[in-house]
PDB file of C-alpha atoms in Angstrom:
ATOM      1  CA  UNK A   1      19.735 -26.720  19.962  1.00  0.00           C
ATOM      2  CA  UNK A   2      17.076 -28.003  22.380  1.00  0.00           C
ATOM      3  CA  UNK A   3      13.387 -27.417  21.584  1.00  0.00           C
ATOM      4  CA  UNK A   4      13.154 -25.115  24.599  1.00  0.00           C
ATOM      5  CA  UNK A   5      16.028 -22.924  23.412  1.00  0.00           C
ATOM      6  CA  UNK A   6      14.668 -22.944  19.843  1.00  0.00           C
ATOM      7  CA  UNK A   7      11.219 -21.863  21.063  1.00  0.00           C
ATOM      8  CA  UNK A   8      12.792 -19.032  23.043  1.00  0.00           C
ATOM      9  CA  UNK A   9      14.731 -17.888  19.955  1.00  0.00           C
ATOM     10  CA  UNK A  10      11.601 -18.058  17.789  1.00  0.00           C
ATOM     11  CA  UNK A  11       9.683 -15.976  20.318  1.00  0.00           C
ATOM     12  CA  UNK A  12      12.179 -13.146  19.792  1.00  0.00           C
ATOM     13  CA  UNK A  13      11.744 -13.120  16.018  1.00  0.00           C
ATOM     14  CA  UNK A  14       9.697 -10.531  14.154  1.00  0.00           C
ATOM     15  CA  UNK A  15       7.616 -11.601  11.173  1.00  0.00           C
ATOM     16  CA  UNK A  16       6.360  -9.093   8.634  1.00  0.00           C
ATOM     17  CA  UNK A  17       4.024  -9.495   5.653  1.00  0.00           C
ATOM     18  CA  UNK A  18       4.076  -6.591   3.196  1.00  0.00           C
ATOM     19  CA  UNK A  19       1.307  -6.535   0.581  1.00  0.00           C
ATOM     20  CA  UNK A  20       0.147  -4.283  -2.225  1.00  0.00           C
ATOM     21  CA  UNK A  21      -3.508  -3.361  -2.739  1.00  0.00           C
ATOM     22  CA  UNK A  22      -5.809  -4.966  -5.318  1.00  0.00           C
ATOM     23  CA  UNK A  23      -6.880  -3.785  -8.768  1.00  0.00           C
ATOM     24  CA  UNK A  24      -7.700  -0.069  -9.001  1.00  0.00           C
ATOM     25  CA  UNK A  25     -11.005   1.095 -10.490  1.00  0.00           C
ATOM     26  CA  UNK A  26      -9.409   4.130 -12.146  1.00  0.00           C
ATOM     27  CA  UNK A  27      -7.006   1.877 -14.048  1.00  0.00           C
ATOM     28  CA  UNK A  28      -9.953  -0.161 -15.292  1.00  0.00           C
ATOM     29  CA  UNK A  29     -11.541   3.069 -16.508  1.00  0.00           C
ATOM     30  CA  UNK A  30      -8.289   4.221 -18.109  1.00  0.00           C
ATOM     31  CA  UNK A  31      -7.815   0.930 -19.932  1.00  0.00           C
ATOM     32  CA  UNK A  32     -11.354   1.289 -21.285  1.00  0.00           C
ATOM     33  CA  UNK A  33     -10.527   4.770 -22.585  1.00  0.00           C
ATOM     34  CA  UNK A  34     -12.367   6.661 -19.830  1.00  0.00           C
ATOM     35  CA  UNK A  35      -9.488   7.555 -17.503  1.00  0.00           C
ATOM     36  CA  UNK A  36      -9.553  11.313 -18.071  1.00  0.00           C
ATOM     37  CA  UNK A  37     -13.330  11.359 -17.576  1.00  0.00           C
ATOM     38  CA  UNK A  38     -12.969   9.502 -14.288  1.00  0.00           C
ATOM     39  CA  UNK A  39     -10.336  11.957 -13.038  1.00  0.00           C
ATOM     40  CA  UNK A  40     -12.433  14.945 -14.122  1.00  0.00           C
ATOM     41  CA  UNK A  41     -15.538  13.785 -12.251  1.00  0.00           C
ATOM     42  CA  UNK A  42     -14.089  12.038  -9.175  1.00  0.00           C
ATOM     43  CA  UNK A  43     -14.467  13.756  -5.821  1.00  0.00           C
ATOM     44  CA  UNK A  44     -11.042  12.452  -4.782  1.00  0.00           C
ATOM     45  CA  UNK A  45      -9.158  11.734  -8.035  1.00  0.00           C
ATOM     46  CA  UNK A  46      -5.975  10.948  -6.080  1.00  0.00           C
ATOM     47  CA  UNK A  47      -7.758   8.241  -4.074  1.00  0.00           C
ATOM     48  CA  UNK A  48      -9.526   5.686  -6.320  1.00  0.00           C
ATOM     49  CA  UNK A  49     -11.348   2.647  -4.926  1.00  0.00           C
ATOM     50  CA  UNK A  50     -10.787  -0.977  -5.793  1.00  0.00           C
ATOM     51  CA  UNK A  51     -12.516  -2.515  -8.782  1.00  0.00           C
ATOM     52  CA  UNK A  52     -14.934  -5.413  -8.181  1.00  0.00           C
ATOM     53  CA  UNK A  53     -12.094  -7.733  -9.205  1.00  0.00           C
ATOM     54  CA  UNK A  54      -9.776  -5.941  -6.783  1.00  0.00           C
ATOM     55  CA  UNK A  55     -12.147  -6.759  -3.931  1.00  0.00           C
ATOM     56  CA  UNK A  56     -11.997 -10.448  -4.883  1.00  0.00           C
ATOM     57  CA  UNK A  57      -8.204 -10.316  -5.066  1.00  0.00           C
ATOM     58  CA  UNK A  58      -8.054  -8.780  -1.592  1.00  0.00           C
ATOM     59  CA  UNK A  59     -10.274 -11.503  -0.129  1.00  0.00           C
ATOM     60  CA  UNK A  60      -8.065 -14.131  -1.725  1.00  0.00           C
ATOM     61  CA  UNK A  61      -5.028 -12.425  -0.171  1.00  0.00           C
ATOM     62  CA  UNK A  62      -6.473 -12.920   3.306  1.00  0.00           C
ATOM     63  CA  UNK A  63      -7.414 -16.565   2.879  1.00  0.00           C
ATOM     64  CA  UNK A  64      -4.134 -17.363   1.115  1.00  0.00           C
ATOM     65  CA  UNK A  65      -1.987 -15.721   3.806  1.00  0.00           C
ATOM     66  CA  UNK A  66      -3.804 -17.690   6.471  1.00  0.00           C
ATOM     67  CA  UNK A  67      -2.835 -20.928   4.698  1.00  0.00           C
ATOM     68  CA  UNK A  68       0.678 -19.810   3.752  1.00  0.00           C
ATOM     69  CA  UNK A  69       1.664 -18.773   7.268  1.00  0.00           C
ATOM     70  CA  UNK A  70       0.417 -22.100   8.619  1.00  0.00           C
ATOM     71  CA  UNK A  71       2.377 -23.938   5.918  1.00  0.00           C
ATOM     72  CA  UNK A  72       5.548 -22.043   6.891  1.00  0.00           C
ATOM     73  CA  UNK A  73       4.823 -22.654  10.592  1.00  0.00           C
ATOM     74  CA  UNK A  74       4.760 -18.907  11.243  1.00  0.00           C
ATOM     75  CA  UNK A  75       2.428 -17.138  13.683  1.00  0.00           C
ATOM     76  CA  UNK A  76      -0.922 -15.983  12.247  1.00  0.00           C
ATOM     77  CA  UNK A  77      -1.520 -12.295  11.559  1.00  0.00           C
ATOM     78  CA  UNK A  78      -1.701 -10.472  14.906  1.00  0.00           C
ATOM     79  CA  UNK A  79      -2.172  -6.924  13.580  1.00  0.00           C
ATOM     80  CA  UNK A  80      -2.986  -5.252  10.265  1.00  0.00           C
ATOM     81  CA  UNK A  81      -1.814  -1.763   9.305  1.00  0.00           C
ATOM     82  CA  UNK A  82      -2.927   0.044   6.174  1.00  0.00           C
ATOM     83  CA  UNK A  83      -2.116   3.087   4.102  1.00  0.00           C
ATOM     84  CA  UNK A  84      -4.860   5.732   4.469  1.00  0.00           C
ATOM     85  CA  UNK A  85      -5.665   5.481   0.751  1.00  0.00           C
ATOM     86  CA  UNK A  86      -9.068   3.930   0.084  1.00  0.00           C
ATOM     87  CA  UNK A  87      -7.820   1.078  -2.094  1.00  0.00           C
ATOM     88  CA  UNK A  88      -5.453  -0.094   0.662  1.00  0.00           C
ATOM     89  CA  UNK A  89      -8.080   0.197   3.390  1.00  0.00           C
ATOM     90  CA  UNK A  90     -10.504  -1.800   1.244  1.00  0.00           C
ATOM     91  CA  UNK A  91      -7.811  -4.410   0.581  1.00  0.00           C
ATOM     92  CA  UNK A  92      -6.989  -4.660   4.281  1.00  0.00           C
ATOM     93  CA  UNK A  93     -10.619  -5.012   5.340  1.00  0.00           C
ATOM     94  CA  UNK A  94     -11.314  -7.674   2.714  1.00  0.00           C
ATOM     95  CA  UNK A  95      -8.223  -9.617   3.790  1.00  0.00           C
ATOM     96  CA  UNK A  96      -9.069  -9.368   7.493  1.00  0.00           C
ATOM     97  CA  UNK A  97     -12.669 -10.401   6.824  1.00  0.00           C
ATOM     98  CA  UNK A  98     -11.432 -13.473   4.948  1.00  0.00           C
ATOM     99  CA  UNK A  99      -9.155 -14.361   7.858  1.00  0.00           C
ATOM    100  CA  UNK A 100     -12.031 -13.857  10.299  1.00  0.00           C
ATOM    101  CA  UNK A 101     -14.103 -16.296   8.277  1.00  0.00           C
ATOM    102  CA  UNK A 102     -11.195 -18.709   8.580  1.00  0.00           C
ATOM    103  CA  UNK A 103     -11.074 -18.233  12.335  1.00  0.00           C
ATOM    104  CA  UNK A 104      -7.596 -16.693  12.684  1.00  0.00           C
ATOM    105  CA  UNK A 105      -8.142 -12.917  12.784  1.00  0.00           C
ATOM    106  CA  UNK A 106      -7.704 -11.962  16.429  1.00  0.00           C
ATOM    107  CA  UNK A 107      -5.235  -9.674  18.157  1.00  0.00           C
ATOM    108  CA  UNK A 108      -2.379 -11.400  19.950  1.00  0.00           C
ATOM    109  CA  UNK A 109      -2.805  -9.409  23.159  1.00  0.00           C
ATOM    110  CA  UNK A 110      -6.552  -9.660  23.773  1.00  0.00           C
ATOM    111  CA  UNK A 111      -7.969 -12.282  21.375  1.00  0.00           C
ATOM    112  CA  UNK A 112     -10.404  -9.572  20.271  1.00  0.00           C
ATOM    113  CA  UNK A 113     -11.411  -9.497  16.582  1.00  0.00           C
ATOM    114  CA  UNK A 114      -8.655  -8.016  14.439  1.00  0.00           C
ATOM    115  CA  UNK A 115      -9.237  -4.502  13.123  1.00  0.00           C
ATOM    116  CA  UNK A 116      -7.423  -2.514  10.454  1.00  0.00           C
ATOM    117  CA  UNK A 117      -5.330   0.319  11.850  1.00  0.00           C
ATOM    118  CA  UNK A 118      -4.296   3.203   9.605  1.00  0.00           C
ATOM    119  CA  UNK A 119      -0.647   4.244   9.495  1.00  0.00           C
ATOM    120  CA  UNK A 120      -0.005   7.403   7.492  1.00  0.00           C
ATOM    121  CA  UNK A 121       3.580   6.284   6.871  1.00  0.00           C
ATOM    122  CA  UNK A 122       2.289   3.537   4.550  1.00  0.00           C
ATOM    123  CA  UNK A 123       0.930   6.109   2.068  1.00  0.00           C
ATOM    124  CA  UNK A 124       1.560   6.161  -1.656  1.00  0.00           C
ATOM    125  CA  UNK A 125       4.735   7.858  -2.920  1.00  0.00           C
ATOM    126  CA  UNK A 126       3.893  11.570  -2.958  1.00  0.00           C
ATOM    127  CA  UNK A 127       6.321  12.297  -5.766  1.00  0.00           C
ATOM    128  CA  UNK A 128       6.205  13.971  -9.183  1.00  0.00           C
ATOM    129  CA  UNK A 129       4.787  10.902 -10.912  1.00  0.00           C
ATOM    130  CA  UNK A 130       1.925  10.700  -8.406  1.00  0.00           C
ATOM    131  CA  UNK A 131       0.940  14.320  -8.925  1.00  0.00           C
ATOM    132  CA  UNK A 132       1.210  13.915 -12.688  1.00  0.00           C
ATOM    133  CA  UNK A 133      -1.220  10.983 -12.578  1.00  0.00           C
ATOM    134  CA  UNK A 134      -4.154  13.120 -11.429  1.00  0.00           C
ATOM    135  CA  UNK A 135      -3.301  16.841 -11.256  1.00  0.00           C
ATOM    136  CA  UNK A 136      -2.318  17.690 -14.852  1.00  0.00           C
ATOM    137  CA  UNK A 137      -4.785  18.708 -17.577  1.00  0.00           C
ATOM    138  CA  UNK A 138      -6.124  15.562 -19.255  1.00  0.00           C
ATOM    139  CA  UNK A 139      -4.581  13.229 -16.649  1.00  0.00           C
ATOM    140  CA  UNK A 140      -5.945   9.675 -16.820  1.00  0.00           C
ATOM    141  CA  UNK A 141      -4.326   8.076 -13.718  1.00  0.00           C
ATOM    142  CA  UNK A 142      -1.218   6.975 -15.621  1.00  0.00           C
ATOM    143  CA  UNK A 143       1.810   7.135 -13.336  1.00  0.00           C
ATOM    144  CA  UNK A 144       3.991  10.032 -14.523  1.00  0.00           C
ATOM    145  CA  UNK A 145       1.321  11.190 -17.009  1.00  0.00           C
ATOM    146  CA  UNK A 146       2.456  13.443 -19.869  1.00  0.00           C
ATOM    147  CA  UNK A 147      -0.225  15.342 -21.851  1.00  0.00           C
ATOM    148  CA  UNK A 148      -0.439  13.957 -25.428  1.00  0.00           C
ATOM    149  CA  UNK A 149       0.341  17.342 -26.975  1.00  0.00           C
ATOM    150  CA  UNK A 150       3.687  17.394 -25.142  1.00  0.00           C
ATOM    151  CA  UNK A 151       4.655  14.120 -26.818  1.00  0.00           C
ATOM    152  CA  UNK A 152       4.339  15.549 -30.317  1.00  0.00           C
ATOM    153  CA  UNK A 153       7.461  16.030 -32.483  1.00  0.00           C
ATOM    154  CA  UNK A 154       9.172  19.276 -31.635  1.00  0.00           C
ATOM    155  CA  UNK A 155       7.455  19.525 -28.258  1.00  0.00           C
ATOM    156  CA  UNK A 156       8.963  18.920 -24.841  1.00  0.00           C
ATOM    157  CA  UNK A 157       7.600  17.738 -21.530  1.00  0.00           C
ATOM    158  CA  UNK A 158       6.906  20.643 -19.227  1.00  0.00           C
ATOM    159  CA  UNK A 159       8.086  20.547 -15.644  1.00  0.00           C
ATOM    160  CA  UNK A 160       5.470  20.737 -12.908  1.00  0.00           C
ATOM    161  CA  UNK A 161       6.543  24.280 -12.143  1.00  0.00           C
ATOM    162  CA  UNK A 162       5.763  25.344 -15.732  1.00  0.00           C
ATOM    163  CA  UNK A 163       2.013  24.802 -15.543  1.00  0.00           C
ATOM    164  CA  UNK A 164      -0.172  27.739 -14.658  1.00  0.00           C
ATOM    165  CA  UNK A 165      -2.217  27.388 -11.463  1.00  0.00           C
ATOM    166  CA  UNK A 166      -5.387  27.351 -13.588  1.00  0.00           C
ATOM    167  CA  UNK A 167      -4.195  24.264 -15.483  1.00  0.00           C
ATOM    168  CA  UNK A 168      -3.625  22.194 -12.349  1.00  0.00           C
ATOM    169  CA  UNK A 169      -6.276  20.369 -10.337  1.00  0.00           C
ATOM    170  CA  UNK A 170      -7.362  22.579  -7.454  1.00  0.00           C
ATOM    171  CA  UNK A 171      -6.532  19.891  -4.902  1.00  0.00           C
ATOM    172  CA  UNK A 172      -2.885  19.871  -5.976  1.00  0.00           C
ATOM    173  CA  UNK A 173      -2.556  23.140  -4.036  1.00  0.00           C
ATOM    174  CA  UNK A 174      -3.716  21.447  -0.836  1.00  0.00           C
ATOM    175  CA  UNK A 175      -0.896  20.171   1.410  1.00  0.00           C
ATOM    176  CA  UNK A 176      -0.676  16.391   1.063  1.00  0.00           C
ATOM    177  CA  UNK A 177      -1.362  15.678   4.766  1.00  0.00           C
ATOM    178  CA  UNK A 178      -4.818  17.206   4.258  1.00  0.00           C
ATOM    179  CA  UNK A 179      -5.457  15.077   1.160  1.00  0.00           C
ATOM    180  CA  UNK A 180      -4.772  11.970   3.251  1.00  0.00           C
ATOM    181  CA  UNK A 181      -7.679  12.471   5.660  1.00  0.00           C
ATOM    182  CA  UNK A 182      -9.523   9.174   5.389  1.00  0.00           C
ATOM    183  CA  UNK A 183     -12.314   8.640   7.906  1.00  0.00           C
ATOM    184  CA  UNK A 184     -15.021  10.121   5.688  1.00  0.00           C
ATOM    185  CA  UNK A 185     -13.736   8.441   2.514  1.00  0.00           C
ATOM    186  CA  UNK A 186     -15.902   5.332   2.208  1.00  0.00           C
ATOM    187  CA  UNK A 187     -17.322   3.284  -0.660  1.00  0.00           C
ATOM    188  CA  UNK A 188     -20.618   1.492  -1.179  1.00  0.00           C
ATOM    189  CA  UNK A 189     -18.835  -1.691  -2.283  1.00  0.00           C
ATOM    190  CA  UNK A 190     -17.086  -1.995   1.096  1.00  0.00           C
ATOM    191  CA  UNK A 191     -19.530  -1.824   4.019  1.00  0.00           C
ATOM    192  CA  UNK A 192     -16.878  -3.608   6.097  1.00  0.00           C
ATOM    193  CA  UNK A 193     -14.952  -0.313   6.218  1.00  0.00           C
ATOM    194  CA  UNK A 194     -17.448   0.731   8.883  1.00  0.00           C
ATOM    195  CA  UNK A 195     -16.908  -2.331  11.046  1.00  0.00           C
ATOM    196  CA  UNK A 196     -13.319  -3.451  10.477  1.00  0.00           C
ATOM    197  CA  UNK A 197     -11.414  -0.152  10.641  1.00  0.00           C
ATOM    198  CA  UNK A 198     -10.197   0.985  14.042  1.00  0.00           C
ATOM    199  CA  UNK A 199     -11.538   4.541  14.020  1.00  0.00           C
ATOM    200  CA  UNK A 200      -9.958   5.364  17.392  1.00  0.00           C
ATOM    201  CA  UNK A 201      -6.425   4.325  16.491  1.00  0.00           C
ATOM    202  CA  UNK A 202      -3.855   7.122  16.237  1.00  0.00           C
ATOM    203  CA  UNK A 203      -1.162   6.708  13.593  1.00  0.00           C
ATOM    204  CA  UNK A 204       2.382   6.614  14.963  1.00  0.00           C
ATOM    205  CA  UNK A 205       3.763   8.045  11.714  1.00  0.00           C
ATOM    206  CA  UNK A 206       2.976  11.128   9.664  1.00  0.00           C
ATOM    207  CA  UNK A 207       3.712  13.022   6.470  1.00  0.00           C
ATOM    208  CA  UNK A 208       5.706  15.887   7.936  1.00  0.00           C
ATOM    209  CA  UNK A 209       6.128  18.148   4.912  1.00  0.00           C
ATOM    210  CA  UNK A 210       3.346  20.111   3.122  1.00  0.00           C
ATOM    211  CA  UNK A 211       3.848  18.426  -0.258  1.00  0.00           C
ATOM    212  CA  UNK A 212       1.911  20.248  -3.000  1.00  0.00           C
ATOM    213  CA  UNK A 213       2.335  21.762  -6.474  1.00  0.00           C
ATOM    214  CA  UNK A 214       1.570  25.325  -5.404  1.00  0.00           C
ATOM    215  CA  UNK A 215       2.521  27.893  -4.205  1.00  0.00           C
ATOM    216  CA  UNK A 216       5.709  26.023  -5.141  1.00  0.00           C
ATOM    217  CA  UNK A 217       6.451  22.477  -6.216  1.00  0.00           C
ATOM    218  CA  UNK A 218       7.354  20.379  -3.175  1.00  0.00           C
ATOM    219  CA  UNK A 219       7.299  16.607  -3.639  1.00  0.00           C
ATOM    220  CA  UNK A 220       8.545  13.615  -1.680  1.00  0.00           C
ATOM    221  CA  UNK A 221      11.887  11.940  -2.328  1.00  0.00           C
ATOM    222  CA  UNK A 222      12.340   8.170  -2.499  1.00  0.00           C
ATOM    223  CA  UNK A 223      14.472   8.333   0.644  1.00  0.00           C
ATOM    224  CA  UNK A 224      11.740  10.155   2.588  1.00  0.00           C
ATOM    225  CA  UNK A 225       9.175   7.617   1.452  1.00  0.00           C
ATOM    226  CA  UNK A 226      11.380   4.640   2.361  1.00  0.00           C
ATOM    227  CA  UNK A 227      12.139   6.118   5.779  1.00  0.00           C
ATOM    228  CA  UNK A 228       8.484   6.494   6.771  1.00  0.00           C
ATOM    229  CA  UNK A 229       7.670   2.980   5.566  1.00  0.00           C
ATOM    230  CA  UNK A 230      10.436   1.517   7.713  1.00  0.00           C
ATOM    231  CA  UNK A 231       9.349   3.647  10.660  1.00  0.00           C
ATOM    232  CA  UNK A 232       5.974   1.898  10.640  1.00  0.00           C
ATOM    233  CA  UNK A 233       7.752  -1.461  10.804  1.00  0.00           C
ATOM    234  CA  UNK A 234      10.074  -0.282  13.575  1.00  0.00           C
ATOM    235  CA  UNK A 235       7.135   1.067  15.576  1.00  0.00           C
ATOM    236  CA  UNK A 236       4.821  -1.897  15.158  1.00  0.00           C
ATOM    237  CA  UNK A 237       6.808  -5.131  14.848  1.00  0.00           C
ATOM    238  CA  UNK A 238       6.479  -7.322  17.955  1.00  0.00           C
ATOM    239  CA  UNK A 239       8.631 -10.316  18.996  1.00  0.00           C
ATOM    240  CA  UNK A 240       6.986 -13.645  18.274  1.00  0.00           C
ATOM    241  CA  UNK A 241       4.247 -12.080  16.134  1.00  0.00           C
ATOM    242  CA  UNK A 242       3.393 -11.614  12.472  1.00  0.00           C
ATOM    243  CA  UNK A 243       2.026  -8.274  11.312  1.00  0.00           C
ATOM    244  CA  UNK A 244       0.518  -7.383   7.939  1.00  0.00           C
ATOM    245  CA  UNK A 245       1.077  -4.000   6.308  1.00  0.00           C
ATOM    246  CA  UNK A 246      -0.805  -3.007   3.149  1.00  0.00           C
ATOM    247  CA  UNK A 247       0.646  -0.299   0.962  1.00  0.00           C
ATOM    248  CA  UNK A 248       1.374   0.606  -2.683  1.00  0.00           C
ATOM    249  CA  UNK A 249       3.630  -0.594  -5.497  1.00  0.00           C
ATOM    250  CA  UNK A 250       6.492   1.869  -5.067  1.00  0.00           C
ATOM    251  CA  UNK A 251       6.524   1.878  -1.263  1.00  0.00           C
ATOM    252  CA  UNK A 252       6.437  -1.934  -1.185  1.00  0.00           C
ATOM    253  CA  UNK A 253       9.541  -2.199  -3.374  1.00  0.00           C
ATOM    254  CA  UNK A 254      11.374   0.585  -1.534  1.00  0.00           C
ATOM    255  CA  UNK A 255      10.729  -1.194   1.757  1.00  0.00           C
ATOM    256  CA  UNK A 256      12.142  -4.365   0.200  1.00  0.00           C
ATOM    257  CA  UNK A 257      15.350  -2.455  -0.555  1.00  0.00           C
ATOM    258  CA  UNK A 258      15.550  -1.232   3.034  1.00  0.00           C
ATOM    259  CA  UNK A 259      14.876  -4.598   4.664  1.00  0.00           C
ATOM    260  CA  UNK A 260      16.811  -6.873   2.295  1.00  0.00           C
ATOM    261  CA  UNK A 261      19.710  -4.585   1.395  1.00  0.00           C
ATOM    262  CA  UNK A 262      19.141  -5.477  -2.282  1.00  0.00           C
ATOM    263  CA  UNK A 263      18.092  -3.393  -5.294  1.00  0.00           C
ATOM    264  CA  UNK A 264      14.369  -3.307  -6.020  1.00  0.00           C
ATOM    265  CA  UNK A 265      15.018  -5.012  -9.383  1.00  0.00           C
ATOM    266  CA  UNK A 266      15.577  -8.237  -7.430  1.00  0.00           C
ATOM    267  CA  UNK A 267      12.046  -7.860  -6.056  1.00  0.00           C
ATOM    268  CA  UNK A 268      10.566  -6.882  -9.417  1.00  0.00           C
ATOM    269  CA  UNK A 269       7.451  -4.861 -10.111  1.00  0.00           C
ATOM    270  CA  UNK A 270       4.703  -5.229  -7.551  1.00  0.00           C
ATOM    271  CA  UNK A 271       1.568  -6.818  -8.989  1.00  0.00           C
ATOM    272  CA  UNK A 272      -1.873  -6.457  -7.455  1.00  0.00           C
ATOM    273  CA  UNK A 273      -2.065  -8.076  -4.013  1.00  0.00           C
ATOM    274  CA  UNK A 274       1.484  -9.363  -4.246  1.00  0.00           C
ATOM    275  CA  UNK A 275       3.131  -9.961  -0.893  1.00  0.00           C
ATOM    276  CA  UNK A 276       6.517 -10.621   0.670  1.00  0.00           C
ATOM    277  CA  UNK A 277       7.311 -12.157   4.061  1.00  0.00           C
ATOM    278  CA  UNK A 278      10.289 -11.028   6.125  1.00  0.00           C
ATOM    279  CA  UNK A 279      11.897 -12.334   9.313  1.00  0.00           C
ATOM    280  CA  UNK A 280      14.106 -10.509  11.815  1.00  0.00           C
ATOM    281  CA  UNK A 281      15.930 -12.408  14.565  1.00  0.00           C
ATOM    282  CA  UNK A 282      15.644  -9.912  17.418  1.00  0.00           C
ATOM    283  CA  UNK A 283      14.908  -6.274  18.339  1.00  0.00           C
ATOM    284  CA  UNK A 284      18.638  -5.570  18.335  1.00  0.00           C
ATOM    285  CA  UNK A 285      18.811  -6.509  14.642  1.00  0.00           C
ATOM    286  CA  UNK A 286      15.808  -4.446  13.532  1.00  0.00           C
ATOM    287  CA  UNK A 287      17.966  -2.019  11.526  1.00  0.00           C
ATOM    288  CA  UNK A 288      20.045  -4.789   9.949  1.00  0.00           C
ATOM    289  CA  UNK A 289      19.234  -6.950   6.928  1.00  0.00           C
ATOM    290  CA  UNK A 290      16.063  -9.014   7.349  1.00  0.00           C
ATOM    291  CA  UNK A 291      15.664 -12.547   6.020  1.00  0.00           C
ATOM    292  CA  UNK A 292      13.349 -12.748   2.998  1.00  0.00           C
ATOM    293  CA  UNK A 293      11.107 -15.781   3.441  1.00  0.00           C
ATOM    294  CA  UNK A 294       8.831 -15.055   0.454  1.00  0.00           C
ATOM    295  CA  UNK A 295       9.449 -12.360  -2.179  1.00  0.00           C
ATOM    296  CA  UNK A 296       6.840 -10.706  -4.415  1.00  0.00           C
ATOM    297  CA  UNK A 297       4.409 -13.614  -4.524  1.00  0.00           C
ATOM    298  CA  UNK A 298       1.242 -13.229  -6.617  1.00  0.00           C
ATOM    299  CA  UNK A 299       0.893 -16.550  -8.453  1.00  0.00           C
ATOM    300  CA  UNK A 300      -1.952 -17.473  -6.109  1.00  0.00           C
ATOM    301  CA  UNK A 301      -4.005 -14.901  -8.069  1.00  0.00           C
ATOM    302  CA  UNK A 302      -3.372 -16.337 -11.541  1.00  0.00           C
ATOM    303  CA  UNK A 303      -7.102 -16.903 -12.068  1.00  0.00           C
ATOM    304  CA  UNK A 304      -8.042 -13.409 -10.856  1.00  0.00           C
ATOM    305  CA  UNK A 305      -6.438 -11.158 -13.478  1.00  0.00           C
ATOM    306  CA  UNK A 306      -8.729  -9.002 -15.598  1.00  0.00           C
ATOM    307  CA  UNK A 307      -6.981 -10.199 -18.768  1.00  0.00           C
ATOM    308  CA  UNK A 308      -4.310 -12.677 -19.775  1.00  0.00           C
ATOM    309  CA  UNK A 309      -1.411 -10.525 -18.622  1.00  0.00           C
ATOM    310  CA  UNK A 310      -0.099  -9.736 -15.177  1.00  0.00           C
ATOM    311  CA  UNK A 311      -1.456  -6.493 -13.777  1.00  0.00           C
ATOM    312  CA  UNK A 312       1.099  -4.097 -12.319  1.00  0.00           C
TER     313      UNK A 312
END
């Protein structure tokens, strides 16, 4: 193949980086024995910020990706899309800021400074385990939380429909699309949210069902979550460009299943600021299996764990 033909083929390829957010502050509080207190006092208990370490991890993500893409001879990041959850927006802004400092964070079309654009389809899984993590009495942010008294011998775990309305967090009655409003959700540790988010951008994806625990339990299925994640990719991937999407542990692995055609066990659990890189040959092959260039990489953060074990 001549260089000219190869260049033309490369210009048709889509490149996608999928990353998880950094360390969550509510998990730090939970691990210190204060998780239930944090949930009880937080204004938005479903939407925790990054920890100070998480902010460092996110910055490292940006600088590392800049180097890794150059090493792989792939185009630099041309666009960044984030879940509306605060921890993902903080992660995205830290990563973009790091790339700006490295001189690579500009849009492909205009060479303007890169900004983070919010895609609702990149949201956390709005399933039973998510609601259990913050809406049940005594919840401490643990995914799929079960109250301690329901773990006692002779007791059973109640279904979400068995709790009285008074036992559940008031916000669990609010349709999920309303919980995902994000423009006013800021944090003092991330002033770059004000400058690096594209406040005018309109998401091309949405949460279309009123997920909530009352008046009846309505939660998202894995298939619904995977579909909206892929829709973001289908809407935003551009030939000859690399885009970065920042989401959550479950959505990241479900997207891996969709793109690779393999079970999520092959990917493994998503650690903080892990990332995968995917390649698609052409627009016509968008719905087919993508090539996995890098899968679930987080070793670049080995010196930025809060303890000696891998955070998940």
